[in-house]
Amino acid sequence: MLLELLAVAALVMTNFLSNVVTMVLFFNIGLALLSGSNMHMEAFAAVIGVAASMASLTPSACTPAPLIFGPGHVTGRGVLKANLVFLVMSLAACLVVVYPLASAVFG
């Protein structure tokens, strides 16, 4: 449960902070919270690393976003809807694919 909450928080925060800042912040939070558990810390780091690289929701998070909005062919609402679907799919991929794969590789 804690892994899911931290992954969701990393997905949200990476849209407002730098990807590197988000990774460092959540690696440290995860290390403090999960150090006594039986979770693979390498697999946790892989999930947070992937989640922190999925920034696409805001123009400050996604570098080509101003190029998309510039000509006026797309609206902010349309991009927001598509990117929310992308973030939900990214979260599912992190928890269903990345964590088990990283656990198998590092464990």
CSV table of C-alpha atoms in Angstrom, one decimal:
chain,number,residue,atom,x,y,z
A,1,MET,CA,0.0,0.0,0.0
A,2,LEU,CA,2.8,2.4,0.9
A,3,LEU,CA,4.5,1.7,-2.5
A,4,GLU,CA,1.3,2.7,-4.3
A,5,LEU,CA,1.0,5.9,-2.4
A,6,LEU,CA,4.6,6.9,-2.9
A,7,ALA,CA,4.3,6.1,-6.6
A,8,VAL,CA,1.2,8.2,-7.0
A,9,ALA,CA,2.8,11.1,-5.1
A,10,ALA,CA,5.9,10.9,-7.3
A,11,LEU,CA,3.8,10.9,-10.4
A,12,VAL,CA,1.9,14.0,-9.3
A,13,MET,CA,4.9,15.8,-7.8
A,14,THR,CA,7.1,15.3,-10.9
A,15,ASN,CA,4.7,17.5,-12.9
A,16,PHE,CA,5.5,20.4,-10.6
A,17,LEU,CA,9.1,19.8,-9.5
A,18,SER,CA,12.2,18.7,-11.4
A,19,ASN,CA,12.4,15.0,-12.1
A,20,VAL,CA,15.7,14.8,-10.3
A,21,VAL,CA,14.4,16.6,-7.2
A,22,THR,CA,11.3,14.3,-7.2
A,23,MET,CA,13.5,11.2,-7.4
A,24,VAL,CA,15.9,12.3,-4.6
A,25,LEU,CA,13.0,13.4,-2.4
A,26,PHE,CA,11.0,10.1,-2.8
A,27,PHE,CA,14.1,7.9,-2.6
A,28,ASN,CA,14.9,9.4,0.8
A,29,ILE,CA,11.2,9.2,2.0
A,30,GLY,CA,11.0,5.6,0.8
A,31,LEU,CA,14.3,4.7,2.5
A,32,ALA,CA,13.1,6.1,5.8
A,33,LEU,CA,9.7,4.5,5.6
A,34,LEU,CA,10.5,1.1,4.1
A,35,SER,CA,13.9,0.4,5.7
A,36,GLY,CA,12.4,-2.1,8.2
A,37,SER,CA,10.2,-3.9,5.7
A,38,ASN,CA,10.9,-6.8,3.5
A,39,MET,CA,10.5,-4.8,0.3
A,40,HIS,CA,13.3,-4.8,-2.2
A,41,MET,CA,14.7,-1.3,-2.1
A,42,GLU,CA,16.2,-1.6,-5.6
A,43,ALA,CA,12.8,-2.4,-7.0
A,44,PHE,CA,11.3,0.5,-5.0
A,45,ALA,CA,14.0,2.8,-6.5
A,46,ALA,CA,13.1,1.5,-10.0
A,47,VAL,CA,9.4,2.3,-9.5
A,48,ILE,CA,10.2,5.8,-8.2
A,49,GLY,CA,12.7,6.4,-11.0
A,50,VAL,CA,10.1,5.4,-13.7
A,51,ALA,CA,7.3,7.3,-12.0
A,52,ALA,CA,9.4,10.5,-11.7
A,53,SER,CA,10.2,10.4,-15.4
A,54,MET,CA,6.5,10.5,-16.4
A,55,ALA,CA,6.1,14.2,-16.3
A,56,SER,CA,3.7,15.4,-18.9
A,57,LEU,CA,0.8,17.1,-17.2
A,58,THR,CA,2.0,20.7,-17.0
A,59,PRO,CA,4.0,22.9,-19.5
A,60,SER,CA,6.7,23.3,-16.9
A,61,ALA,CA,7.1,19.5,-16.6
A,62,CYS,CA,7.1,18.7,-20.3
A,63,THR,CA,9.5,20.8,-22.4
A,64,PRO,CA,7.7,20.5,-25.8
A,65,ALA,CA,4.3,21.5,-24.3
A,66,PRO,CA,4.6,25.2,-25.4
A,67,LEU,CA,5.2,23.9,-29.0
A,68,ILE,CA,1.9,22.0,-28.7
A,69,PHE,CA,-0.1,24.9,-27.3
A,70,GLY,CA,1.6,27.6,-29.5
A,71,PRO,CA,-0.3,27.2,-32.8
A,72,GLY,CA,-3.7,27.0,-31.0
A,73,HIS,CA,-4.7,23.6,-32.5
A,74,VAL,CA,-5.1,22.0,-29.1
A,75,THR,CA,-6.8,23.2,-25.9
A,76,GLY,CA,-5.5,22.9,-22.4
A,77,ARG,CA,-8.5,20.8,-21.4
A,78,GLY,CA,-7.9,18.3,-24.2
A,79,VAL,CA,-4.2,17.9,-23.3
A,80,LEU,CA,-5.1,17.6,-19.6
A,81,LYS,CA,-7.6,14.8,-20.3
A,82,ALA,CA,-5.1,12.9,-22.5
A,83,ASN,CA,-2.3,13.3,-20.0
A,84,LEU,CA,-4.4,12.2,-17.1
A,85,VAL,CA,-5.1,9.0,-18.9
A,86,PHE,CA,-1.3,8.7,-19.6
A,87,LEU,CA,-0.5,9.2,-15.9
A,88,VAL,CA,-3.0,6.5,-14.9
A,89,MET,CA,-1.5,4.1,-17.4
A,90,SER,CA,2.0,5.0,-16.2
A,91,LEU,CA,1.0,4.2,-12.6
A,92,ALA,CA,-0.4,0.9,-13.7
A,93,ALA,CA,2.8,0.1,-15.6
A,94,CYS,CA,5.0,1.0,-12.7
A,95,LEU,CA,3.1,-1.2,-10.3
A,96,VAL,CA,2.3,-4.1,-12.6
A,97,VAL,CA,5.4,-4.3,-14.8
A,98,VAL,CA,8.3,-2.4,-13.2
A,99,TYR,CA,8.1,-3.6,-9.6
A,100,PRO,CA,7.8,-7.3,-10.3
A,101,LEU,CA,10.5,-7.1,-13.0
A,102,ALA,CA,12.9,-5.2,-10.8
A,103,SER,CA,12.1,-7.6,-7.9
A,104,ALA,CA,13.0,-10.5,-10.1
A,105,VAL,CA,16.2,-8.9,-11.3
A,106,PHE,CA,17.5,-7.6,-8.0
A,107,GLY,CA,16.0,-10.1,-5.7
